[in-house]
PDB file of C-alpha atoms and ligand atoms in Angstrom:
ATOM      1  CA  UNK E   1     -16.867 -14.609  -1.676  1.00 95.00           C
ATOM      2  CA  UNK E   2     -14.910 -18.144  -1.418  1.00 94.00           C
ATOM      3  CA  UNK E   3     -12.086 -17.034   1.217  1.00 91.00           C
ATOM      4  CA  UNK E   4     -11.692 -16.078   5.316  1.00 88.00           C
ATOM      5  CA  UNK E   5      -9.572 -14.007   4.791  1.00 92.00           C
ATOM      6  CA  UNK E   6     -10.714 -10.725   6.681  1.00 92.00           C
ATOM      7  CA  UNK E   7      -8.423  -8.844   4.014  1.00 93.00           C
ATOM      8  CA  UNK E   8      -9.711  -9.461   1.443  1.00 94.00           C
ATOM      9  CA  UNK E   9     -13.479  -9.244   2.080  1.00 93.00           C
ATOM     10  CA  UNK E  10     -12.723  -5.649   3.428  1.00 93.00           C
ATOM     11  CA  UNK E  11     -10.960  -4.903  -0.032  1.00 94.00           C
ATOM     12  CA  UNK E  12     -13.605  -6.980  -2.415  1.00 94.00           C
ATOM     13  CA  UNK E  13     -16.792  -6.093  -0.576  1.00 93.00           C
ATOM     14  CA  UNK E  14     -15.499  -2.028  -0.697  1.00 90.00           C
ATOM     15  CA  UNK E  15     -14.836  -2.115  -4.643  1.00 90.00           C
ATOM     16  CA  UNK E  16     -18.280  -4.283  -5.487  1.00 90.00           C
ATOM     17  CA  UNK E  17     -20.056  -1.312  -3.451  1.00 87.00           C
ATOM     18  CA  UNK E  18     -21.672  -0.067  -6.231  1.00 85.00           C
ATOM     19  CA  UNK E  19     -22.900  -3.089  -7.678  1.00 86.00           C
ATOM     20  CA  UNK E  20     -26.652  -4.399  -6.691  1.00 85.00           C
ATOM     21  CA  UNK E  21     -25.400  -7.775  -4.937  1.00 86.00           C
ATOM     22  CA  UNK E  22     -25.076  -9.316  -1.325  1.00 89.00           C
ATOM     23  CA  UNK E  23     -21.334 -10.380  -0.719  1.00 91.00           C
ATOM     24  CA  UNK E  24     -21.293 -12.721   1.506  1.00 93.00           C
ATOM     25  CA  UNK E  25     -17.697 -14.706   3.127  1.00 92.00           C
ATOM     26  CA  UNK E  26     -16.538 -18.129   3.680  1.00 93.00           C
ATOM     27  CA  UNK E  27     -17.041 -16.645   7.279  1.00 91.00           C
ATOM     28  CA  UNK E  28     -19.966 -15.495   7.648  1.00 91.00           C
ATOM     29  CA  UNK E  29     -22.192 -18.633   6.453  1.00 92.00           C
ATOM     30  CA  UNK E  30     -19.982 -20.982   8.564  1.00 93.00           C
ATOM     31  CA  UNK E  31     -17.965 -22.454   6.021  1.00 92.00           C
ATOM     32  CA  UNK E  32     -14.619 -23.916   8.014  1.00 87.00           C
ATOM     33  CA  UNK E  33     -12.667 -23.935   4.339  1.00 80.00           C
ATOM     34  CA  UNK E  34     -11.598 -27.211   2.987  1.00 83.00           C
ATOM     35  CA  UNK E  35     -10.123 -26.703  -0.972  1.00 83.00           C
ATOM     36  CA  UNK E  36      -7.096 -27.645  -0.627  1.00 87.00           C
ATOM     37  CA  UNK E  37      -4.829 -24.795  -3.408  1.00 87.00           C
ATOM     38  CA  UNK E  38      -3.328 -27.470  -5.407  1.00 90.00           C
ATOM     39  CA  UNK E  39      -2.857 -25.524  -8.174  1.00 93.00           C
ATOM     40  CA  UNK E  40       0.929 -24.674  -8.659  1.00 95.00           C
ATOM     41  CA  UNK E  41      -0.817 -21.082 -10.480  1.00 98.00           C
ATOM     42  CA  UNK E  42      -3.245 -18.359  -9.162  1.00 98.00           C
ATOM     43  CA  UNK E  43      -5.585 -18.877 -11.922  1.00 98.00           C
ATOM     44  CA  UNK E  44      -5.565 -22.665 -11.575  1.00 98.00           C
ATOM     45  CA  UNK E  45      -6.229 -21.962  -7.480  1.00 97.00           C
ATOM     46  CA  UNK E  46      -8.503 -19.017  -7.730  1.00 98.00           C
ATOM     47  CA  UNK E  47     -11.157 -21.249 -10.510  1.00 97.00           C
ATOM     48  CA  UNK E  48     -10.330 -24.396  -7.853  1.00 97.00           C
ATOM     49  CA  UNK E  49     -11.841 -21.917  -5.182  1.00 96.00           C
ATOM     50  CA  UNK E  50     -14.494 -20.576  -7.109  1.00 97.00           C
ATOM     51  CA  UNK E  51     -15.924 -24.301  -8.057  1.00 96.00           C
ATOM     52  CA  UNK E  52     -15.666 -25.812  -5.178  1.00 95.00           C
ATOM     53  CA  UNK E  53     -17.579 -23.144  -2.765  1.00 96.00           C
ATOM     54  CA  UNK E  54     -20.261 -22.484  -5.595  1.00 96.00           C
ATOM     55  CA  UNK E  55     -20.988 -26.440  -6.520  1.00 95.00           C
ATOM     56  CA  UNK E  56     -21.562 -26.828  -2.615  1.00 94.00           C
ATOM     57  CA  UNK E  57     -23.319 -23.979  -1.713  1.00 93.00           C
ATOM     58  CA  UNK E  58     -24.908 -23.341  -5.611  1.00 95.00           C
ATOM     59  CA  UNK E  59     -24.780 -19.877  -4.800  1.00 94.00           C
ATOM     60  CA  UNK E  60     -22.786 -17.529  -7.860  1.00 95.00           C
ATOM     61  CA  UNK E  61     -19.128 -17.556  -5.646  1.00 96.00           C
ATOM     62  CA  UNK E  62     -16.107 -14.964  -6.203  1.00 97.00           C
ATOM     63  CA  UNK E  63     -12.150 -16.269  -5.332  1.00 97.00           C
ATOM     64  CA  UNK E  64      -9.686 -14.187  -4.942  1.00 97.00           C
ATOM     65  CA  UNK E  65      -5.929 -15.939  -5.611  1.00 97.00           C
ATOM     66  CA  UNK E  66      -3.055 -14.158  -5.262  1.00 98.00           C
ATOM     67  CA  UNK E  67       0.525 -13.248  -3.545  1.00 98.00           C
ATOM     68  CA  UNK E  68       3.705 -11.884  -3.707  1.00 98.00           C
ATOM     69  CA  UNK E  69       6.627 -12.482  -6.161  1.00 98.00           C
ATOM     70  CA  UNK E  70      10.028 -10.952  -5.393  1.00 98.00           C
ATOM     71  CA  UNK E  71      11.945 -11.204  -8.190  1.00 98.00           C
ATOM     72  CA  UNK E  72      15.476 -11.527  -5.778  1.00 98.00           C
ATOM     73  CA  UNK E  73      13.635 -14.708  -5.148  1.00 98.00           C
ATOM     74  CA  UNK E  74      13.319 -15.801  -8.547  1.00 98.00           C
ATOM     75  CA  UNK E  75       9.398 -15.350  -7.779  1.00 98.00           C
ATOM     76  CA  UNK E  76       9.063 -16.649  -4.522  1.00 98.00           C
ATOM     77  CA  UNK E  77       6.756 -16.932  -2.368  1.00 98.00           C
ATOM     78  CA  UNK E  78       4.331 -16.592  -5.117  1.00 97.00           C
ATOM     79  CA  UNK E  79       0.993 -19.312  -4.650  1.00 97.00           C
ATOM     80  CA  UNK E  80       2.590 -20.398  -1.171  1.00 96.00           C
ATOM     81  CA  UNK E  81       2.669 -16.171  -0.320  1.00 97.00           C
ATOM     82  CA  UNK E  82      -0.219 -17.201   2.888  1.00 95.00           C
ATOM     83  CA  UNK E  83       1.841 -20.030   4.142  1.00 94.00           C
ATOM     84  CA  UNK E  84       5.721 -18.777   3.571  1.00 97.00           C
ATOM     85  CA  UNK E  85       6.253 -19.217   6.882  1.00 97.00           C
ATOM     86  CA  UNK E  86       4.746 -22.100   7.364  1.00 95.00           C
ATOM     87  CA  UNK E  87       1.299 -23.064   7.222  1.00 91.00           C
ATOM     88  CA  UNK E  88      -0.783 -21.775  10.116  1.00 90.00           C
ATOM     89  CA  UNK E  89       1.880 -18.753  10.167  1.00 94.00           C
ATOM     90  CA  UNK E  90       0.958 -14.996  10.589  1.00 96.00           C
ATOM     91  CA  UNK E  91       1.233 -12.115   8.537  1.00 96.00           C
ATOM     92  CA  UNK E  92       3.927 -11.195  10.594  1.00 97.00           C
ATOM     93  CA  UNK E  93       5.825 -14.445  10.925  1.00 98.00           C
ATOM     94  CA  UNK E  94       5.725 -13.750   6.826  1.00 98.00           C
ATOM     95  CA  UNK E  95       7.137 -10.447   7.039  1.00 98.00           C
ATOM     96  CA  UNK E  96      10.405 -11.355   9.307  1.00 98.00           C
ATOM     97  CA  UNK E  97      10.784 -14.958   6.764  1.00 98.00           C
ATOM     98  CA  UNK E  98      10.933 -12.732   4.117  1.00 98.00           C
ATOM     99  CA  UNK E  99      13.179  -9.533   5.285  1.00 98.00           C
ATOM    100  CA  UNK E 100      15.678 -12.535   6.868  1.00 98.00           C
ATOM    101  CA  UNK E 101      15.567 -13.876   3.139  1.00 98.00           C
ATOM    102  CA  UNK E 102      16.292 -10.057   1.894  1.00 98.00           C
ATOM    103  CA  UNK E 103      18.885  -8.959   4.129  1.00 97.00           C
ATOM    104  CA  UNK E 104      21.541  -9.061   1.779  1.00 97.00           C
ATOM    105  CA  UNK E 105      19.949  -7.865  -1.148  1.00 98.00           C
ATOM    106  CA  UNK E 106      20.301  -4.192  -2.159  1.00 96.00           C
ATOM    107  CA  UNK E 107      17.540  -2.256  -2.280  1.00 94.00           C
ATOM    108  CA  UNK E 108      18.065  -1.775  -5.655  1.00 96.00           C
ATOM    109  CA  UNK E 109      17.090  -5.649  -5.858  1.00 98.00           C
ATOM    110  CA  UNK E 110      14.311  -5.625  -4.047  1.00 98.00           C
ATOM    111  CA  UNK E 111      11.613  -5.076  -6.512  1.00 98.00           C
ATOM    112  CA  UNK E 112       8.777  -6.955  -6.152  1.00 98.00           C
ATOM    113  CA  UNK E 113       5.395  -7.092  -7.854  1.00 98.00           C
ATOM    114  CA  UNK E 114       1.808  -8.372  -6.367  1.00 98.00           C
ATOM    115  CA  UNK E 115      -0.298 -10.656  -8.053  1.00 98.00           C
ATOM    116  CA  UNK E 116      -4.364 -10.925  -8.051  1.00 98.00           C
ATOM    117  CA  UNK E 117      -6.418 -13.244  -9.329  1.00 98.00           C
ATOM    118  CA  UNK E 118      -9.948 -13.062  -9.843  1.00 98.00           C
ATOM    119  CA  UNK E 119     -12.322 -16.117 -10.641  1.00 98.00           C
ATOM    120  CA  UNK E 120     -16.363 -15.945 -10.666  1.00 97.00           C
ATOM    121  CA  UNK E 121     -18.126 -19.291 -11.039  1.00 97.00           C
ATOM    122  CA  UNK E 122     -22.091 -20.092 -10.986  1.00 94.00           C
ATOM    123  CA  UNK E 123     -24.563 -22.680 -10.622  1.00 93.00           C
ATOM    124  CA  UNK E 124     -25.222 -22.702 -14.495  1.00 92.00           C
ATOM    125  CA  UNK E 125     -21.408 -23.243 -14.894  1.00 92.00           C
ATOM    126  CA  UNK E 126     -20.837 -19.958 -15.791  1.00 95.00           C
ATOM    127  CA  UNK E 127     -16.697 -18.724 -15.742  1.00 97.00           C
ATOM    128  CA  UNK E 128     -15.218 -15.629 -15.712  1.00 97.00           C
ATOM    129  CA  UNK E 129     -11.680 -14.899 -14.556  1.00 98.00           C
ATOM    130  CA  UNK E 130      -9.578 -11.599 -14.287  1.00 98.00           C
ATOM    131  CA  UNK E 131      -6.256 -10.388 -13.176  1.00 98.00           C
ATOM    132  CA  UNK E 132      -4.074  -7.385 -12.075  1.00 98.00           C
ATOM    133  CA  UNK E 133      -0.795  -6.520 -10.640  1.00 98.00           C
ATOM    134  CA  UNK E 134       0.802  -3.817  -8.383  1.00 98.00           C
ATOM    135  CA  UNK E 135       4.540  -3.091  -8.839  1.00 98.00           C
ATOM    136  CA  UNK E 136       6.351  -2.053  -5.852  1.00 98.00           C
ATOM    137  CA  UNK E 137       9.555  -2.617  -3.724  1.00 98.00           C
ATOM    138  CA  UNK E 138       9.966  -4.436  -0.622  1.00 98.00           C
ATOM    139  CA  UNK E 139      11.801  -2.222   1.984  1.00 98.00           C
ATOM    140  CA  UNK E 140      14.033  -3.207   4.906  1.00 97.00           C
ATOM    141  CA  UNK E 141      11.512  -2.826   7.200  1.00 97.00           C
ATOM    142  CA  UNK E 142       7.695  -2.477   8.331  1.00 98.00           C
ATOM    143  CA  UNK E 143       5.910   0.997   7.787  1.00 98.00           C
ATOM    144  CA  UNK E 144       2.065   1.489   8.327  1.00 98.00           C
ATOM    145  CA  UNK E 145      -0.791  -0.406   9.651  1.00 97.00           C
ATOM    146  CA  UNK E 146      -3.948   0.011   7.296  1.00 96.00           C
ATOM    147  CA  UNK E 147      -3.943  -3.220   4.495  1.00 95.00           C
ATOM    148  CA  UNK E 148      -3.168  -7.289   5.624  1.00 96.00           C
ATOM    149  CA  UNK E 149      -0.065  -9.512   4.702  1.00 97.00           C
ATOM    150  CA  UNK E 150       2.855  -8.148   3.350  1.00 98.00           C
ATOM    151  CA  UNK E 151       1.643  -4.212   3.084  1.00 98.00           C
ATOM    152  CA  UNK E 152       3.904  -2.461   5.316  1.00 98.00           C
ATOM    153  CA  UNK E 153       7.103  -4.027   3.433  1.00 98.00           C
ATOM    154  CA  UNK E 154       5.733  -3.462   0.450  1.00 98.00           C
ATOM    155  CA  UNK E 155       6.631   0.484  -0.919  1.00 98.00           C
ATOM    156  CA  UNK E 156       5.294   2.381  -4.033  1.00 98.00           C
ATOM    157  CA  UNK E 157       8.227   4.697  -5.176  1.00 97.00           C
ATOM    158  CA  UNK E 158       5.960   6.957  -7.301  1.00 97.00           C
ATOM    159  CA  UNK E 159       3.518   7.536  -4.511  1.00 97.00           C
ATOM    160  CA  UNK E 160       6.671   7.365  -1.348  1.00 98.00           C
ATOM    161  CA  UNK E 161       4.305   5.107   1.187  1.00 98.00           C
ATOM    162  CA  UNK E 162       3.642   1.571   1.834  1.00 98.00           C
ATOM    163  CA  UNK E 163       0.792  -0.065   0.862  1.00 98.00           C
ATOM    164  CA  UNK E 164      -0.419  -0.071   4.585  1.00 98.00           C
ATOM    165  CA  UNK E 165       0.415   3.919   4.883  1.00 98.00           C
ATOM    166  CA  UNK E 166      -2.658   3.714   2.174  1.00 98.00           C
ATOM    167  CA  UNK E 167      -6.212   4.596   2.835  1.00 97.00           C
ATOM    168  CA  UNK E 168      -8.395   1.616   1.795  1.00 95.00           C
ATOM    169  CA  UNK E 169      -9.641   3.712  -0.730  1.00 95.00           C
ATOM    170  CA  UNK E 170      -6.454   4.980  -1.944  1.00 97.00           C
ATOM    171  CA  UNK E 171      -5.172   0.943  -1.733  1.00 97.00           C
ATOM    172  CA  UNK E 172      -7.843   0.111  -4.031  1.00 96.00           C
ATOM    173  CA  UNK E 173      -7.258   2.542  -6.812  1.00 96.00           C
ATOM    174  CA  UNK E 174      -3.796   0.967  -7.300  1.00 97.00           C
ATOM    175  CA  UNK E 175      -3.598  -2.153  -5.941  1.00 98.00           C
ATOM    176  CA  UNK E 176      -3.146  -5.720  -7.686  1.00 98.00           C
ATOM    177  CA  UNK E 177      -6.308  -7.065  -6.246  1.00 97.00           C
ATOM    178  CA  UNK E 178      -8.909  -3.052  -7.347  1.00 96.00           C
ATOM    179  CA  UNK E 179      -7.466  -3.375 -10.733  1.00 97.00           C
ATOM    180  CA  UNK E 180      -8.699  -7.353 -10.995  1.00 97.00           C
ATOM    181  CA  UNK E 181     -12.482  -6.211  -9.638  1.00 96.00           C
ATOM    182  CA  UNK E 182     -12.129  -3.672 -11.786  1.00 96.00           C
ATOM    183  CA  UNK E 183     -11.727  -5.999 -14.625  1.00 97.00           C
ATOM    184  CA  UNK E 184     -14.361  -8.314 -13.339  1.00 96.00           C
ATOM    185  CA  UNK E 185     -17.036  -5.700 -12.793  1.00 94.00           C
ATOM    186  CA  UNK E 186     -16.755  -4.160 -16.709  1.00 94.00           C
ATOM    187  CA  UNK E 187     -16.725  -8.483 -17.700  1.00 94.00           C
ATOM    188  CA  UNK E 188     -19.548  -8.759 -15.428  1.00 90.00           C
ATOM    189  CA  UNK E 189     -21.737  -6.261 -16.744  1.00 88.00           C
ATOM    190  CA  UNK E 190     -20.633  -7.607 -20.986  1.00 89.00           C
ATOM    191  CA  UNK E 191     -21.610 -10.624 -19.306  1.00 85.00           C
ATOM    192  CA  UNK E 192     -25.075  -9.770 -17.772  1.00 77.00           C
ATOM    193  CA  UNK E 193     -25.532  -7.764 -20.761  1.00 81.00           C
ATOM    194  CA  UNK E 194     -25.077  -9.920 -23.022  1.00 83.00           C
ATOM    195  CA  UNK E 195     -27.031 -12.611 -21.558  1.00 77.00           C
ATOM    196  CA  UNK E 196     -30.068 -10.737 -19.851  1.00 66.00           C
ATOM    197  CA  UNK E 197     -33.728 -12.363 -20.361  1.00 55.00           C
ATOM    198  CA  UNK E 198     -36.014 -10.166 -20.770  1.00 52.00           C
TER     199      UNK E 198
HETATM  200  P1  ITT I 201      -8.275 -17.428   0.964  1.00 54.66           P
HETATM  201  O1  ITT I 201      -7.656 -19.062   0.245  1.00 54.66           O
HETATM  202  O2  ITT I 201      -9.328 -18.291   2.037  1.00 54.66           O
HETATM  203  O3  ITT I 201      -8.634 -16.572   0.285  1.00 54.66           O
HETATM  204  P2  ITT I 201      -4.907 -16.308   1.786  1.00 54.66           P
HETATM  205  O4  ITT I 201      -5.115 -15.518   2.602  1.00 54.66           O
HETATM  206  O5  ITT I 201      -4.982 -18.233   1.801  1.00 54.66           O
HETATM  207  O6  ITT I 201      -7.233 -16.552   1.430  1.00 54.66           O
HETATM  208  P3  ITT I 201      -4.322 -16.481  -1.106  1.00 54.66           P
HETATM  209  O7  ITT I 201      -3.633 -18.012  -0.578  1.00 54.66           O
HETATM  210  O8  ITT I 201      -4.765 -16.332  -2.575  1.00 54.66           O
HETATM  211  O9  ITT I 201      -5.397 -16.882   0.336  1.00 54.66           O
HETATM  212  O10 ITT I 201      -2.891 -16.260  -0.214  1.00 54.66           O
HETATM  213  C1  ITT I 201      -2.507 -14.735   0.001  1.00 54.66           C
HETATM  214  C2  ITT I 201      -1.894 -13.862   0.522  1.00 54.66           C
HETATM  215  O11 ITT I 201      -1.140 -13.237  -0.553  1.00 54.66           O
HETATM  216  C3  ITT I 201      -1.774 -13.478   1.705  1.00 54.66           C
HETATM  217  O12 ITT I 201      -2.359 -14.278   2.755  1.00 54.66           O
HETATM  218  C4  ITT I 201      -1.128 -12.550   1.611  1.00 54.66           C
HETATM  219  O13 ITT I 201      -0.239 -12.854   3.009  1.00 54.66           O
HETATM  220  C5  ITT I 201      -0.706 -12.154   0.735  1.00 54.66           C
HETATM  221  N1  ITT I 201      -1.547 -10.861  -0.129  1.00 54.66           N
HETATM  222  C6  ITT I 201      -1.626 -11.754  -0.754  1.00 54.66           C
HETATM  223  N2  ITT I 201      -2.808  -9.926  -1.221  1.00 54.66           N
HETATM  224  C7  ITT I 201      -2.541  -9.242  -1.358  1.00 54.66           C
HETATM  225  C8  ITT I 201      -2.485  -7.947  -0.205  1.00 54.66           C
HETATM  226  O14 ITT I 201      -3.383  -6.799  -1.094  1.00 54.66           O
HETATM  227  N3  ITT I 201      -1.185  -7.279   0.646  1.00 54.66           N
HETATM  228  C9  ITT I 201      -0.900  -7.809   1.543  1.00 54.66           C
HETATM  229  N4  ITT I 201      -0.654  -9.573   0.894  1.00 54.66           N
HETATM  230  C10 ITT I 201      -1.339  -9.629   0.478  1.00 54.66           C
END
């Protein structure tokens, strides 16, 4: 997996657990991340990361580019979600900045969605991509301790909980990343069935 984000590693490893694959992250391979996320879309950045690290390692590589789009902020922070409060900002700093930007926004206008694009690239040059979206509302204060990133602020009205108040399985069942991984597993199945050499 072309990531050093431990939250992503946990969630994707769990979602792929039924497949006969071993998932290793850049951190486990001792690779310091160096691919610059210069794309203006989640798709461009996911393909950029998967291609870069597949070429570098000679392994099949899955990259996740994801982020939060807030309607009242015209889709921000979007592809800049990880760096919203600065290049080396922590999750807590990004959450504080989001709360500040939305300080004058009424609850009914705090709608938002998480996007996740996955890109798979293998040494044969195969490229598969999928996506997932999760709709919610940004709260006025954090709730819950699970998940990562903006999860404590991201409230799902139908469940009356934030993503940080869900178990890992519950988040996976409804999240942008859970959907993108399930779509990728379906694509893997079709692709490897069609290209089986037996
Ligand atoms: P890699 O590039 O190493 O994968 P990253 O954290 O820099 O890690 P992105 O550029 O894709 O990854 O930024 C995604 C950011 O969007 C992430 O850091 C969180 O702030 C936010 N995000 C994405 N998915 C999330 C989720 O499920 N829950 C909460 N925040 C999420």
